[in-house]
Coordinates of C-alpha atoms in Angstrom, one line a residue:
X183 CA 0.0 0.0 0.0
X184 CA 1.4 3.4 -1.0
X185 CA 1.9 5.8 1.8
X186 CA -0.3 8.9 1.5
X187 CA 1.6 12.1 1.0
X188 CA 1.6 14.3 4.1
X189 CA 2.4 17.5 2.3
X190 CA 0.2 19.3 -0.2
X191 CA 0.7 18.8 -3.9
X192 CA 2.9 21.8 -4.6
X193 CA 5.0 21.6 -1.4
X194 CA 8.5 20.2 -1.8
X195 CA 11.0 18.8 0.7
X196 CA 14.7 18.2 0.3
X197 CA 16.4 15.9 2.8
X198 CA 19.9 15.2 4.1
X199 CA 22.6 15.7 1.6
X200 CA 20.6 17.6 -0.9
X201 CA 19.3 20.0 1.7
X202 CA 22.7 20.7 3.0
X203 CA 24.0 21.2 -0.5
X204 CA 21.3 23.7 -1.2
X205 CA 22.1 25.8 1.9
X206 CA 25.8 25.7 1.4
X207 CA 25.6 26.7 -2.2
X208 CA 23.2 29.5 -1.6
X209 CA 25.3 31.0 1.3
X210 CA 28.5 30.7 -0.7
X211 CA 27.0 32.4 -3.7
X212 CA 25.9 35.4 -1.6
X213 CA 29.4 35.6 0.0
X214 CA 31.0 35.5 -3.5
X215 CA 28.7 38.2 -4.7
X216 CA 29.8 40.8 -2.1
X217 CA 33.4 39.5 -1.9
X218 CA 34.7 41.8 -4.6
X219 CA 33.5 44.9 -2.6
X220 CA 35.8 44.2 0.4
X221 CA 38.8 46.3 1.2
X222 CA 40.2 49.6 0.0
X223 CA 40.3 48.4 -3.6
X224 CA 36.9 46.8 -3.6
X225 CA 34.7 47.5 -6.6
X226 CA 31.1 48.9 -6.6
X227 CA 27.9 47.3 -7.8
X228 CA 25.1 48.9 -9.7
X229 CA 21.6 47.9 -8.5
X230 CA 18.8 48.6 -10.9
X231 CA 15.3 48.1 -9.9
X232 CA 12.7 46.9 -12.5
X233 CA 9.9 48.9 -10.9
X234 CA 8.6 52.3 -12.0
X235 CA 11.4 54.8 -12.7
X236 CA 14.0 52.0 -12.7
X237 CA 16.0 53.7 -10.0
X238 CA 19.7 53.0 -10.0
X239 CA 21.9 52.7 -6.9
X240 CA 25.6 52.6 -7.1
X241 CA 27.1 51.2 -3.9
X242 CA 29.8 49.0 -2.3
X243 CA 28.1 48.8 1.1
X244 CA 27.5 45.1 1.7
X245 CA 24.2 45.7 3.6
X246 CA 22.8 47.9 1.0
X247 CA 23.6 45.4 -1.8
X248 CA 22.1 42.5 0.1
X249 CA 19.0 44.4 1.2
X250 CA 18.1 45.2 -2.4
X251 CA 18.3 41.6 -3.5
X252 CA 15.2 39.4 -3.7
X253 CA 16.5 36.0 -2.7
X254 CA 14.8 32.6 -2.9
X255 CA 17.4 30.5 -1.1
X256 CA 16.7 30.2 2.7
X257 CA 20.3 29.9 3.7
X258 CA 21.2 33.0 1.7
X259 CA 18.5 34.9 3.6
X260 CA 20.3 34.1 6.9
X261 CA 23.4 35.9 5.5
X262 CA 21.4 38.9 4.4
X263 CA 20.0 39.1 7.9
X264 CA 23.3 39.1 9.6
X265 CA 24.6 41.8 7.4
X266 CA 21.5 43.9 8.2
X267 CA 22.0 43.4 11.9
X268 CA 25.7 44.2 11.6
X269 CA 24.7 47.5 9.8
X270 CA 22.2 48.4 12.6
X271 CA 24.5 47.3 15.4
X272 CA 27.9 48.8 14.5
X273 CA 27.5 50.3 11.0
X274 CA 30.6 48.8 9.4
X275 CA 31.9 45.3 8.6
X276 CA 28.7 44.4 6.7
X277 CA 30.7 42.8 3.9
X278 CA 33.3 41.1 6.1
X279 CA 30.6 39.3 8.2
X280 CA 29.1 37.8 5.0
X281 CA 32.4 36.8 3.5
X282 CA 33.5 35.2 6.8
X283 CA 30.3 33.2 7.2
X284 CA 30.6 32.1 3.5
X285 CA 34.1 30.9 4.1
X286 CA 33.2 29.0 7.3
X287 CA 30.6 27.2 5.3
X288 CA 32.9 26.5 2.4
X289 CA 35.3 24.9 4.9
X290 CA 32.5 23.1 6.7
X291 CA 31.4 21.6 3.4
X292 CA 34.7 19.9 3.0
X293 CA 34.6 18.5 6.5
X294 CA 31.0 17.2 6.0
X295 CA 32.2 15.5 2.8
X296 CA 34.9 13.8 4.8
X297 CA 32.3 12.3 7.1
X298 CA 32.6 14.6 10.1
X299 CA 29.3 15.2 11.9
X300 CA 27.9 18.8 11.7
X301 CA 27.6 18.9 15.5
X302 CA 31.3 18.1 15.9
X303 CA 32.1 20.9 13.4
X304 CA 29.9 23.3 15.4
X305 CA 31.5 22.4 18.6
X306 CA 34.9 23.0 17.0
X307 CA 33.8 26.4 15.6
X308 CA 32.5 27.4 19.0
X309 CA 35.8 26.7 20.7
X310 CA 37.6 28.5 17.9
X311 CA 35.5 31.6 18.0
X312 CA 36.0 31.9 21.8
X313 CA 39.7 31.4 21.4
X314 CA 39.9 34.1 18.6
X315 CA 38.0 36.6 20.7
X316 CA 40.4 36.0 23.6
X317 CA 43.3 36.5 21.3
X318 CA 41.9 39.9 20.1
X319 CA 41.2 40.9 23.7
X320 CA 44.8 40.5 24.6
X321 CA 45.9 42.8 21.8
X322 CA 43.5 45.7 22.2
X323 CA 44.7 49.2 22.8
X324 CA 42.6 51.5 24.9
X325 CA 43.5 55.2 24.9
X326 CA 40.3 56.6 26.6
X327 CA 42.2 58.3 29.3
X328 CA 44.5 60.3 27.0
X329 CA 42.2 62.6 25.0
X330 CA 44.8 63.5 22.4
X331 CA 45.7 59.9 21.6
X332 CA 42.0 58.9 21.6
X333 CA 41.2 61.6 19.1
X334 CA 44.0 60.3 16.9
X335 CA 42.6 56.8 17.2
X336 CA 39.2 58.0 16.1
X337 CA 40.7 59.8 13.1
X338 CA 42.5 56.6 12.2
X339 CA 39.4 54.5 12.5
X340 CA 37.4 57.0 10.5
X341 CA 40.0 57.0 7.7
X342 CA 40.2 53.2 7.7
X343 CA 36.4 52.9 7.5
X344 CA 36.2 55.5 4.7
X345 CA 39.1 54.1 2.7
X346 CA 36.9 51.3 1.3
X347 CA 34.1 53.7 0.3
X348 CA 33.5 56.4 -2.3
X349 CA 35.0 59.0 0.0
X350 CA 38.4 57.4 0.0
X351 CA 39.9 60.2 -2.1
X352 CA 39.0 62.9 0.4
X353 CA 39.2 60.7 3.5
X354 CA 41.3 63.2 5.5
X355 CA 38.6 65.8 5.1
X356 CA 35.6 63.5 5.8
X357 CA 37.4 61.7 8.7
X358 CA 37.8 65.1 10.4
X359 CA 34.3 66.0 9.7
X360 CA 32.9 62.7 11.1
X361 CA 35.2 62.8 14.2
X362 CA 34.1 66.4 15.0
X363 CA 30.5 65.5 14.6
X364 CA 30.7 62.5 16.9
X365 CA 32.8 64.2 19.6
X366 CA 30.0 66.8 19.9
X367 CA 27.5 64.0 20.8
X368 CA 29.5 63.6 24.1
X369 CA 29.2 59.8 24.2
X370 CA 25.6 59.5 23.1
X371 CA 25.0 57.0 20.2
X372 CA 21.9 58.8 19.0
X373 CA 22.8 60.0 15.5
X374 CA 19.5 61.9 15.2
X375 CA 21.1 65.1 16.2
X376 CA 23.6 64.9 13.3
X377 CA 21.6 65.9 10.3
X378 CA 22.9 65.2 6.8
X379 CA 21.7 67.4 3.9
X380 CA 22.5 66.4 0.3
X381 CA 22.8 69.2 -2.3
X382 CA 23.9 68.3 -5.8
X383 CA 26.6 70.6 -7.3
X384 CA 30.2 71.3 -6.5
X385 CA 32.5 68.4 -5.6
X386 CA 32.7 66.1 -2.6
X387 CA 35.5 68.3 -1.2
X388 CA 33.1 71.2 -0.8
X389 CA 31.1 69.3 1.9
X390 CA 31.3 70.9 5.3
X391 CA 30.1 70.5 8.9
X392 CA 28.0 73.3 10.2
X393 CA 27.3 74.0 13.8
X394 CA 23.6 74.3 14.5
X395 CA 20.7 73.2 12.5
X396 CA 19.8 73.8 8.8
X397 CA 16.2 73.6 7.6
X398 CA 15.7 73.1 3.9
X399 CA 13.0 75.7 3.6
X400 CA 12.6 79.3 2.3
X401 CA 11.6 82.3 4.4
X402 CA 8.2 83.7 3.6
X403 CA 7.5 87.0 1.8
X404 CA 7.8 90.2 3.8
X405 CA 9.2 88.5 6.9
X406 CA 12.4 89.3 8.7
X407 CA 15.3 87.5 7.1
X408 CA 17.5 87.5 10.2
X409 CA 16.5 87.2 13.9
X410 CA 18.8 87.3 16.8
X411 CA 18.0 85.6 20.2
X412 CA 15.0 83.8 18.7
X413 CA 12.2 82.3 20.7
X414 CA 10.9 79.5 18.6
X415 CA 7.5 77.8 18.8
X416 CA 7.5 74.5 17.0
X417 CA 3.9 73.4 16.1
X418 CA 1.9 70.9 14.3
X419 CA -1.4 72.6 13.7
X420 CA -3.7 73.5 10.8
X421 CA -3.1 77.1 9.8
X422 CA -5.3 77.0 6.7
X423 CA -8.8 78.5 7.0
X424 CA -11.0 76.4 9.2
X425 CA -13.5 74.7 6.9
X426 CA -16.5 72.9 8.1
X427 CA -14.7 69.6 8.8
X428 CA -17.7 67.3 8.7
X429 CA -17.7 65.1 5.6
X430 CA -20.7 65.7 3.5
X431 CA -21.9 68.7 5.5
X432 CA -23.6 71.5 3.5
X433 CA -24.2 75.1 4.5
X434 CA -27.2 76.8 2.9
X435 CA -27.5 80.5 2.9
X436 CA -30.2 82.8 1.4
X437 CA -28.0 85.6 0.2
X438 CA -24.4 86.5 -0.7
X439 CA -24.1 88.7 2.3
X440 CA -24.4 85.6 4.5
X441 CA -21.5 84.0 2.6
X442 CA -19.4 87.1 3.3
X443 CA -20.4 86.8 7.0
X444 CA -19.2 83.2 7.0
X445 CA -15.9 84.3 5.5
X446 CA -15.5 87.1 7.9
X447 CA -16.1 84.7 10.8
X448 CA -13.5 82.3 9.4
X449 CA -11.0 85.1 9.2
X450 CA -11.9 86.3 12.7
X451 CA -11.3 82.7 14.0
X452 CA -7.9 82.6 12.2
X453 CA -7.0 86.0 13.6
X454 CA -7.8 84.8 17.1
X455 CA -5.6 81.7 16.7
X456 CA -2.7 83.8 15.4
X457 CA -3.1 86.2 18.4
X458 CA -3.0 83.2 20.8
X459 CA 0.2 82.0 19.1
X460 CA 1.7 85.5 19.3
X461 CA 0.8 85.7 23.0
X462 CA 3.6 83.2 23.6
X463 CA 6.1 86.0 23.0
X464 CA 7.8 84.4 20.1
X465 CA 9.6 85.8 17.1
X466 CA 9.8 82.5 15.0
X467 CA 7.0 80.1 14.3
X468 CA 7.7 76.8 12.6
X469 CA 4.7 74.7 11.5
X470 CA 4.6 71.2 10.1
X471 CA 1.5 72.0 8.1
X472 CA 0.6 74.7 5.6
X473 CA 0.2 78.3 6.6
X474 CA -2.2 80.2 4.4
X475 CA -1.6 83.7 3.0
X476 CA -3.8 85.4 5.5
X477 CA -2.1 84.1 8.7
X478 CA 1.3 84.5 7.0
X479 CA 0.4 88.2 6.5
X480 CA -0.6 88.5 10.2
X481 CA 2.7 87.0 11.2
X482 CA 4.7 89.3 8.9
X483 CA 2.9 92.3 10.3
X484 CA 3.9 91.2 13.8
X485 CA 7.5 90.8 12.7
X486 CA 7.4 87.1 13.3
X487 CA 9.2 84.7 11.0
X488 CA 6.8 81.9 10.0
X489 CA 8.1 78.7 8.3
X490 CA 5.5 76.4 6.9
X491 CA 5.6 72.8 5.8
X492 CA 8.7 71.9 7.8
X493 CA 8.5 68.2 7.3
X494 CA 8.0 65.9 10.2
X495 CA 11.7 64.9 10.3
X496 CA 12.5 68.6 10.3
X497 CA 10.3 69.7 13.2
X498 CA 11.2 66.6 15.3
X499 CA 14.8 67.4 15.0
X500 CA 14.3 71.2 15.4
X501 CA 12.4 70.6 18.6
X502 CA 15.1 68.3 19.9
X503 CA 17.9 70.7 19.0
X504 CA 16.4 74.0 20.2
X505 CA 15.1 72.4 23.4
X506 CA 11.4 73.1 22.6
X507 CA 8.4 70.9 22.4
X508 CA 6.0 70.4 19.6
X509 CA 2.7 72.2 20.4
X510 CA -0.7 71.8 18.9
X511 CA -2.9 73.8 21.2
X512 CA -2.2 77.4 22.3
X513 CA -4.7 78.2 25.0
X514 CA -2.3 78.3 28.0
X515 CA 1.1 79.7 26.9
X516 CA 2.8 78.9 30.3
X517 CA 2.6 75.1 29.6
X518 CA 4.3 75.3 26.2
X519 CA 8.0 74.9 26.1
X520 CA 9.7 77.2 23.6
X521 CA 12.9 76.5 21.8
X522 CA 15.7 79.0 21.8
X523 CA 18.7 79.8 19.5
X524 CA 21.0 82.8 19.1
X525 CA 20.5 83.5 15.5
X526 CA 18.3 82.6 12.6
X527 CA 19.4 83.6 9.1
X528 CA 19.0 82.7 5.5
X529 CA 22.0 81.1 3.8
X530 CA 22.7 79.9 0.2
X531 CA 24.1 76.5 -0.6
X532 CA 24.6 76.1 -4.4
X533 CA 21.4 77.4 -6.0
X534 CA 19.1 76.9 -2.9
X535 CA 18.2 79.1 0.0
X536 CA 18.1 77.4 3.4
X537 CA 17.4 78.6 6.9
X538 CA 20.2 78.2 9.4
X539 CA 19.6 78.1 13.2
X540 CA 22.9 78.7 15.0
X541 CA 23.8 78.8 18.7
X542 CA 21.2 76.2 19.6
X543 CA 20.5 74.9 23.1
X544 CA 21.8 71.4 22.4
X545 CA 25.4 72.0 21.6
X546 CA 25.5 68.4 20.4
X547 CA 23.6 69.2 17.2
X548 CA 25.3 69.8 13.9
X549 CA 24.5 69.5 10.2
X550 CA 26.7 67.9 7.6
X551 CA 26.1 69.4 4.1
X552 CA 27.2 67.0 1.4
X553 CA 28.0 68.3 -2.1
X554 CA 28.6 66.1 -5.1
X555 CA 28.2 65.6 -8.8
X556 CA 25.0 63.7 -8.8
X557 CA 22.3 62.2 -6.7
X558 CA 23.9 58.7 -6.9
X559 CA 27.2 60.1 -5.7
X560 CA 25.5 61.9 -2.8
X561 CA 23.5 58.8 -1.8
X562 CA 26.6 56.7 -1.7
X563 CA 28.5 59.4 0.2
X564 CA 25.8 59.6 2.7
X565 CA 25.9 55.8 3.3
X566 CA 29.7 55.9 3.7
X567 CA 29.6 58.8 6.1
X568 CA 26.8 57.2 8.1
X569 CA 28.9 54.0 8.4
X570 CA 31.8 56.1 9.7
X571 CA 29.6 58.0 12.2
X572 CA 28.1 54.7 13.5
X573 CA 31.5 53.2 14.1
X574 CA 32.9 56.3 15.7
X575 CA 29.9 56.8 18.0
X576 CA 30.2 53.1 19.1
X577 CA 34.0 53.6 19.6
X578 CA 33.5 56.6 21.9
X579 CA 31.6 54.3 24.3
X580 CA 33.8 51.2 23.8
X581 CA 37.2 52.7 23.2
X582 CA 39.1 49.5 22.5
X583 CA 41.0 49.7 19.2
X584 CA 42.8 47.2 17.0
X585 CA 45.0 47.5 13.9
X586 CA 43.3 46.9 10.6
X587 CA 44.4 45.6 7.2
X588 CA 44.0 41.9 7.8
X589 CA 46.0 42.1 11.1
X590 CA 43.2 41.0 13.5
X591 CA 42.4 38.0 11.3
X592 CA 46.0 36.9 11.3
X593 CA 46.2 37.3 15.1
X594 CA 43.1 35.2 15.5
X595 CA 44.1 32.6 12.9
X596 CA 47.5 32.1 14.8
X597 CA 45.7 31.6 18.1
X598 CA 43.2 29.3 16.6
X599 CA 45.9 27.2 14.9
X600 CA 47.6 26.8 18.3
X601 CA 44.4 25.6 19.8
X602 CA 43.9 23.1 17.0
X603 CA 47.3 21.5 17.7
X604 CA 46.4 20.9 21.4
X605 CA 42.8 19.7 20.9
X606 CA 42.4 16.0 20.5
X607 CA 39.7 14.3 18.4
X608 CA 37.8 15.3 15.3
X609 CA 37.1 18.8 16.6
X610 CA 40.6 19.8 15.8
X611 CA 39.8 19.5 12.1
X612 CA 36.9 22.0 12.6
X613 CA 39.2 24.4 14.5
X614 CA 41.8 24.2 11.8
X615 CA 39.1 25.0 9.2
X616 CA 38.1 28.0 11.2
X617 CA 41.6 29.4 11.1
X618 CA 41.7 28.9 7.3
X619 CA 38.3 30.7 7.0
X620 CA 39.7 33.7 9.0
X621 CA 42.7 34.0 6.6
X622 CA 40.2 34.3 3.7
X623 CA 39.6 38.0 4.7
X624 CA 43.2 39.2 4.2
X625 CA 43.3 36.9 1.1
X626 CA 40.2 38.6 -0.4
X627 CA 41.6 42.1 0.4
X628 CA 44.8 41.2 -1.5
X629 CA 42.9 39.6 -4.4
X630 CA 40.6 42.7 -4.8
X631 CA 43.7 44.9 -5.0
X632 CA 45.1 42.6 -7.8
X633 CA 48.0 41.4 -5.6
X634 CA 49.4 37.9 -5.3
X635 CA 47.4 36.8 -2.3
X636 CA 49.1 33.5 -1.8
X637 CA 52.5 35.1 -1.6
X638 CA 51.3 38.0 0.7
X639 CA 49.4 35.8 3.1
X640 CA 52.3 33.5 3.5
X641 CA 54.6 36.4 4.2
X642 CA 52.0 37.8 6.7
X643 CA 51.8 34.4 8.5
X644 CA 55.6 34.3 8.8
X645 CA 55.7 37.9 10.2
X646 CA 53.0 37.0 12.7
X647 CA 55.0 34.1 14.1
X648 CA 57.5 36.7 15.4
X649 CA 56.5 38.3 18.8
X650 CA 54.2 41.3 18.8
X651 CA 54.1 41.8 15.1
X652 CA 52.0 44.7 13.6
X653 CA 52.1 43.4 10.1
X654 CA 49.1 43.7 7.8
X655 CA 48.5 44.1 4.1
X656 CA 49.4 47.5 2.6
X657 CA 47.4 47.5 -0.6
X658 CA 48.8 50.9 -1.7
X659 CA 52.4 49.6 -2.0
X660 CA 51.3 46.0 -2.6
X661 CA 53.3 44.4 0.2
X662 CA 53.2 43.6 3.9
X663 CA 53.4 46.8 5.9
X664 CA 53.4 47.9 9.5
X665 CA 49.9 48.9 10.5
X666 CA 50.9 51.2 13.4
X667 CA 53.0 53.3 11.0
X668 CA 50.4 53.3 8.3
X669 CA 47.7 54.4 10.9
X670 CA 45.2 51.7 9.9
X671 CA 43.0 51.0 12.9
X672 CA 39.6 49.4 13.4
X673 CA 37.2 49.3 16.3
X674 CA 37.3 46.2 18.5
X675 CA 33.5 46.2 18.7
X676 CA 33.2 45.9 14.9
X677 CA 35.6 43.0 14.7
X678 CA 34.0 41.2 17.6
X679 CA 30.5 41.6 16.0
X680 CA 31.8 40.2 12.7
X681 CA 33.4 37.2 14.4
X682 CA 30.4 36.3 16.5
X683 CA 27.7 36.9 14.0
X684 CA 29.5 35.0 11.2
X685 CA 30.1 32.0 13.5
X686 CA 26.5 31.9 14.7
X687 CA 25.1 32.2 11.1
X688 CA 27.4 29.5 9.8
X689 CA 26.4 27.3 12.8
X690 CA 22.7 27.9 12.1
X691 CA 23.0 26.9 8.4
X692 CA 25.2 23.8 9.3
X693 CA 22.4 22.5 11.5
X694 CA 20.0 22.2 8.6
X695 CA 19.2 18.7 7.3
X696 CA 15.9 19.3 5.6
X697 CA 14.3 22.1 3.7
X698 CA 10.5 22.1 3.3
X699 CA 8.9 24.6 1.0
X700 CA 5.3 25.3 1.6
X701 CA 2.7 25.0 -1.2
X702 CA 1.8 28.4 -2.5
X703 CA -1.7 29.6 -1.6
X704 CA -4.1 29.1 -4.4
X705 CA -6.3 32.0 -5.4
X706 CA -9.9 30.8 -5.5
X707 CA -11.6 31.3 -8.8
X708 CA -13.7 34.3 -8.3
X709 CA -15.8 33.8 -11.5

């Protein structure tokens, strides 16, 4: 008697070897896709959507590339997820984490083929990851106590982060910009108060950091263009004429004079509202919604600067920065908290006029204005800068620093190799494989720079067998260089996150022995 099928008709299941094969292949394909973007000489990818407008993104940020892909393979989705988490958590290392996970699986595949049980491999990987982390911890440098040195560390980290991005040509300029912006936050990791405005035109070198807050709006007609010691009321309220707001309501009148009365009443109501707002003793009114001509005229007569349609992001930030609160009712002025700043003026950036608030309450706030040749360049520059800002704000809190350029991977690989020699049993094979996977990162960096990776990595390994070596790959000269002299540094937090996330992801995919695909839901015939 044939056994009835448990699953529906269109569902499919793959077991054992085939399932493992599918997950390994998917994960490795994703790793190979982003591999070429790793390192200072990594290349960019163009992502073109097939939707309306066919938007084009040019990027080499691992997380951005993977986020935009529609993937069918379940194991590949795990890698996409770890790169997203890495992006949210520390901002940088999104490509490294995927490459490392892919390499771990490539090594694991060989081990599984030679009849080592996945659980044994996982146990070995666990030991190796712990050992690698310990090895890094022994080598970290912490200069939190010495402010001068710490700032130099931050500059080095910013330059290292930016050197693999579009901003690498002007990395001195942007590293300084990022470090200044982050040091203003005084240890907070909330990047909300750093606003990034993108304005096409000029070159990337023309980008600058501005203290205070810039709002991308124009000042209304007949209103003061410059206000000193401003009291700002940030509001979210309707300043268009109050219509009868009941859907389907009709007002019937028997003569035109009555219509005029209604209009006069509406105007009177508006005038009362404006008077209430002016009673707060303000000289600047920022509203999220529209302000019609009549109230705008009233504000202009009172010498108050009224800014309409400041989008939600704008007023949220403005309230945060000037120390005010967003108000929607104006009956009792004493309960409304006003924002303050020393000066409001109109400035020009390129062709556009913007409003600048300087001398704000929250000294932490600042605005980075990015200039560039096109929108694509600006978007990529913003992503690069955002990565640098994330890493720096994390480093301000966790100030442990390592060298970069493949140095941490070699340190970890050496420690893991030593562990493999002293571990009995089959786990030692897995530990050895882990060390080979770690070496894949310096190998990829060298490959992407068009160097002879086998030669370089062998020389690196020899260097690292000496005591306290600072050797890493110097892609500029194409040889092994001293990382402390070249000033290539990375944040410990980034490296740790890469190591742990990649190991856990590889572990998760290794555990799989069956993939079940559900049957698609059928659409009922609605005929």
